[in-house]
Short mmCIF file of N, CA and C in Angstrom, two decimals:
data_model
loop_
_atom_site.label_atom_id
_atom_site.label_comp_id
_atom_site.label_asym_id
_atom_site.label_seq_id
_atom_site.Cartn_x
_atom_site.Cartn_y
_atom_site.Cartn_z
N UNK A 1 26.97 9.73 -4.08
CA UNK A 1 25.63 9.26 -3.79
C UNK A 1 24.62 10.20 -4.42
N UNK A 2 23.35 9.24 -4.73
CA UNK A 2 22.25 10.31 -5.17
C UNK A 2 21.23 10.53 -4.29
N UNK A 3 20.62 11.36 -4.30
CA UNK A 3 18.79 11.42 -3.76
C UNK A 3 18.03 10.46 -4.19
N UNK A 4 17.32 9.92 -3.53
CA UNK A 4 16.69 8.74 -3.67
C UNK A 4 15.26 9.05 -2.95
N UNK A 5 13.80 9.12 -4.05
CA UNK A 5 12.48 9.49 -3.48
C UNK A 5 11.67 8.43 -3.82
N UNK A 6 10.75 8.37 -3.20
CA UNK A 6 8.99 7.91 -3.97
C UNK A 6 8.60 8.76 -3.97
N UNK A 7 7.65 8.22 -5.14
CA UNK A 7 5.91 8.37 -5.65
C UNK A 7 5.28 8.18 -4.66
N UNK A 8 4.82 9.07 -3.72
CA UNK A 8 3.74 8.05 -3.05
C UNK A 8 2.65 7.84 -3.53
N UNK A 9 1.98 8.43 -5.06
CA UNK A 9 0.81 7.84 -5.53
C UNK A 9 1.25 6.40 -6.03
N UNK A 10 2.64 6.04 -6.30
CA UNK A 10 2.55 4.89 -6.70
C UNK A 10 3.28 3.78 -6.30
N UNK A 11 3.37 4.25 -4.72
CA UNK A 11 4.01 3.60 -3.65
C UNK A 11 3.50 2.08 -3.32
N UNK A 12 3.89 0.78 -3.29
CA UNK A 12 3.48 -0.42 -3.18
C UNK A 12 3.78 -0.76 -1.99
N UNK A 13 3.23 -1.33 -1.16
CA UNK A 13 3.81 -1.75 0.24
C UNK A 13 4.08 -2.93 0.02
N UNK A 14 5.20 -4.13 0.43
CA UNK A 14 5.52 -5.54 0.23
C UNK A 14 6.15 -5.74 1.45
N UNK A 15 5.56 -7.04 1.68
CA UNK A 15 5.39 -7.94 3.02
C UNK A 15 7.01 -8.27 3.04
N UNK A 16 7.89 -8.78 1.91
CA UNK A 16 9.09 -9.07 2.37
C UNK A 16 10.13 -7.93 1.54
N UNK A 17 11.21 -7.52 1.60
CA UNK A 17 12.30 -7.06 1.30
C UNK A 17 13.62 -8.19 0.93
N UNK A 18 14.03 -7.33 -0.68
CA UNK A 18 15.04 -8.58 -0.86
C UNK A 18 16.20 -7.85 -0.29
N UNK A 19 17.01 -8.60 0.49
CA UNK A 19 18.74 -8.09 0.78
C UNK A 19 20.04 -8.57 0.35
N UNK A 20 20.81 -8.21 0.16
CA UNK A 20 22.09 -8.44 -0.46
C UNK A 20 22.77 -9.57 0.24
N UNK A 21 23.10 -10.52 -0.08
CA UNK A 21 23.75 -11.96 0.31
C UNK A 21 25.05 -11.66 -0.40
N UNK A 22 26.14 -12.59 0.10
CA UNK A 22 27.28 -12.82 -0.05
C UNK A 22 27.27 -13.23 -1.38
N UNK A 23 26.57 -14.10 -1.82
CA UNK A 23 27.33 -14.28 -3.53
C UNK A 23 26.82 -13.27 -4.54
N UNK A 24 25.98 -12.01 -3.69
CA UNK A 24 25.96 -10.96 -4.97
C UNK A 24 26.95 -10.02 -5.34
N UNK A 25 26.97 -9.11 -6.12
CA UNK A 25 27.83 -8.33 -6.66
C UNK A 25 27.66 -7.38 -5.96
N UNK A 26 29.23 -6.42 -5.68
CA UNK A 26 28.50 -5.02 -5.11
C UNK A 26 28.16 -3.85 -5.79
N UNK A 27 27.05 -4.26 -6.93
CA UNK A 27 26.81 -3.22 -7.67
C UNK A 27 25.56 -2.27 -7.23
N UNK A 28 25.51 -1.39 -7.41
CA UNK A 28 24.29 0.11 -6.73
C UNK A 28 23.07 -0.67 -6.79
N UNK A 29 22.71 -1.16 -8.14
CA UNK A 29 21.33 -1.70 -8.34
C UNK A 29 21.23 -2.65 -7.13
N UNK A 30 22.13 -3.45 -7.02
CA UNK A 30 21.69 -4.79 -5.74
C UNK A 30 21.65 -4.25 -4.41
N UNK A 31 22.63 -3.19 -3.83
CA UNK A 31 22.88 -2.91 -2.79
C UNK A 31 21.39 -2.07 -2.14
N UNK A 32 21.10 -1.13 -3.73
CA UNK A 32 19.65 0.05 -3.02
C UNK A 32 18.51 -1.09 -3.03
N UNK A 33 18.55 -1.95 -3.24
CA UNK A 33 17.09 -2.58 -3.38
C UNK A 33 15.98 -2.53 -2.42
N UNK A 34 16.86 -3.29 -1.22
CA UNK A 34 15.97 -3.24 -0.33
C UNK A 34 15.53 -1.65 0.54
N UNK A 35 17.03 -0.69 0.17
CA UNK A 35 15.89 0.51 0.94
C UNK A 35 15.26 1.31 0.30
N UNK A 36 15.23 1.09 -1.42
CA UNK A 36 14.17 1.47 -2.02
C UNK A 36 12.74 0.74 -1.44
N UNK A 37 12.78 -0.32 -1.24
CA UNK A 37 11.27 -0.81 -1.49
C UNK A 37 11.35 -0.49 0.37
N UNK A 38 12.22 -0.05 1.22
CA UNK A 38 11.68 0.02 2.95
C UNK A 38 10.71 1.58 2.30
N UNK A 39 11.72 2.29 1.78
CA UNK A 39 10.77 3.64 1.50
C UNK A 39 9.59 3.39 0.78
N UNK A 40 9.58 3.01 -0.11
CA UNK A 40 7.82 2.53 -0.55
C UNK A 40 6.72 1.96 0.43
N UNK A 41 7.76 1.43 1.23
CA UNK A 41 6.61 0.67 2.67
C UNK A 41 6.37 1.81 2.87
N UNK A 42 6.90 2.66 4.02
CA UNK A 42 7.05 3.71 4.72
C UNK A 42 6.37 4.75 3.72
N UNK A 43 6.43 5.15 2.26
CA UNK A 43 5.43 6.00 1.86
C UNK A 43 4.19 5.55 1.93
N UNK A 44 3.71 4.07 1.23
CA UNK A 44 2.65 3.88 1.88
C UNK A 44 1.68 3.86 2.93
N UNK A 45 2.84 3.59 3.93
CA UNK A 45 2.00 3.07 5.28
C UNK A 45 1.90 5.01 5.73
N UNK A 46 2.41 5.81 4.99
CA UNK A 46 1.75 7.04 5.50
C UNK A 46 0.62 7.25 5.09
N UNK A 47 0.27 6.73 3.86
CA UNK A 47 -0.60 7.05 2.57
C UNK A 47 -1.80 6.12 3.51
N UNK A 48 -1.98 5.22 3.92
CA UNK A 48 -2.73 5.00 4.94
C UNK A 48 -3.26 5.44 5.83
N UNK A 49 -1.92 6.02 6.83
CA UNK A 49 -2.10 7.03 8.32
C UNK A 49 -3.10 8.07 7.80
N UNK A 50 -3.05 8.91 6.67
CA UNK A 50 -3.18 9.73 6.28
C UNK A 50 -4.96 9.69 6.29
N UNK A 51 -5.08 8.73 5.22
CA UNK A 51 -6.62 8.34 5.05
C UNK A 51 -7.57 8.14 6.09
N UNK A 52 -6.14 7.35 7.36
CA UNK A 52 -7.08 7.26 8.34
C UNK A 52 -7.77 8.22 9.12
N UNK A 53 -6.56 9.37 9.20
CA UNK A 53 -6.68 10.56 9.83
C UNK A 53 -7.72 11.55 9.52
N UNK A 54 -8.32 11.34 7.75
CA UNK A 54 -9.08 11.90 7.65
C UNK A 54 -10.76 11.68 7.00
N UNK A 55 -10.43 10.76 8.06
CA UNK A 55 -12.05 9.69 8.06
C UNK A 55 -12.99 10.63 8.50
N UNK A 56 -14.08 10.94 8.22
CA UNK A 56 -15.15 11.43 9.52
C UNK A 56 -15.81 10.61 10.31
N UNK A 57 -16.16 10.52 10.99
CA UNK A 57 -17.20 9.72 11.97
C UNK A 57 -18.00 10.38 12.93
N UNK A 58 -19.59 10.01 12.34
CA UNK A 58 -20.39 10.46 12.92
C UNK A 58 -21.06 9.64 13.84
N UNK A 59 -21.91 9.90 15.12
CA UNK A 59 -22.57 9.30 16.04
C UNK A 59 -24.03 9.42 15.78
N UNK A 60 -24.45 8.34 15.63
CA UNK A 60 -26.08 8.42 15.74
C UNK A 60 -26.28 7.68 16.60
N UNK A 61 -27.60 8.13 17.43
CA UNK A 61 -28.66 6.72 18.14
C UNK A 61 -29.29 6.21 17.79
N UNK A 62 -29.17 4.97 17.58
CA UNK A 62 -30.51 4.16 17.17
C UNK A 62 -31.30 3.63 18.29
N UNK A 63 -32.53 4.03 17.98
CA UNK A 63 -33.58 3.50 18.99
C UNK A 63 -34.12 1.94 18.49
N UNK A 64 -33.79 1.34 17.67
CA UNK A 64 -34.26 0.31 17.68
C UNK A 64 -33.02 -0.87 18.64
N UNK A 65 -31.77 -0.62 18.61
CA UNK A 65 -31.11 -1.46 19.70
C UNK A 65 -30.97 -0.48 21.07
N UNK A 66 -31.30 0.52 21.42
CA UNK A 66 -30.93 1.55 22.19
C UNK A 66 -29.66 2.15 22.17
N UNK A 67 -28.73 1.81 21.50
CA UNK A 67 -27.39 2.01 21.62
C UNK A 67 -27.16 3.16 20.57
N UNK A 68 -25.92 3.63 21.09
CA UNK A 68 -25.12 4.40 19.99
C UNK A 68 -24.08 4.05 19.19
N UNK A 69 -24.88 4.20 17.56
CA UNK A 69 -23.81 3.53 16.55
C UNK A 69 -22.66 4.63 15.62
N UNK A 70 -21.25 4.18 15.33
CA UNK A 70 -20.73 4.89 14.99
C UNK A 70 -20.50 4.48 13.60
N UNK A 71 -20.80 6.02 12.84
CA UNK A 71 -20.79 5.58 11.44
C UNK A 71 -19.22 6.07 10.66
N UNK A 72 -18.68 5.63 10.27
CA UNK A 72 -17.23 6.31 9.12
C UNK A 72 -17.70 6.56 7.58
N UNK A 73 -17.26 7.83 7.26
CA UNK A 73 -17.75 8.68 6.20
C UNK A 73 -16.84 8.96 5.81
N UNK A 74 -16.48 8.09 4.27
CA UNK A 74 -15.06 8.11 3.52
C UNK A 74 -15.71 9.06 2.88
N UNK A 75 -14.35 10.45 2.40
CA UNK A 75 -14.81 11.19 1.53
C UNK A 75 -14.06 10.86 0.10
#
């Protein structure tokens, strides 16, 4: 067996995963497919967490509704 990584700069997230059915071959390429692309989810969806985590958000009041609005400050 080898090591097997992502890119996470060039990590794609995809809604479905293909898996190995009975009339394929059991060759490496068919078998890694699908947990190559679970790890591309999973790098992505960190590559997300990540961004989210480092949102700022600031609080202002606005006096014209009386309320306090919250602003997010992508850097």
């Amino acid at each position: 067996m080898k090591k097997y990584t992502v890119d996470p700069k060039t990590a794609v997230y995809s809604d479905s995963i293909e898996i190995t059915e009975t009339t394929d071959t059991n060759h490496a390429d068919n078998i890694n497919q699908a947990p190559k692309q679970l790890m591309a989810n999973t790098a992505e969806n960190h590559r997300r967490i990540v961004a989210i985590e480092n949102r700022k958000v600031q609080a202002v009041y606005d006096t014209t509704d009386g309320g306090l609005n919250f602003i997010v400050k992508e850097d």
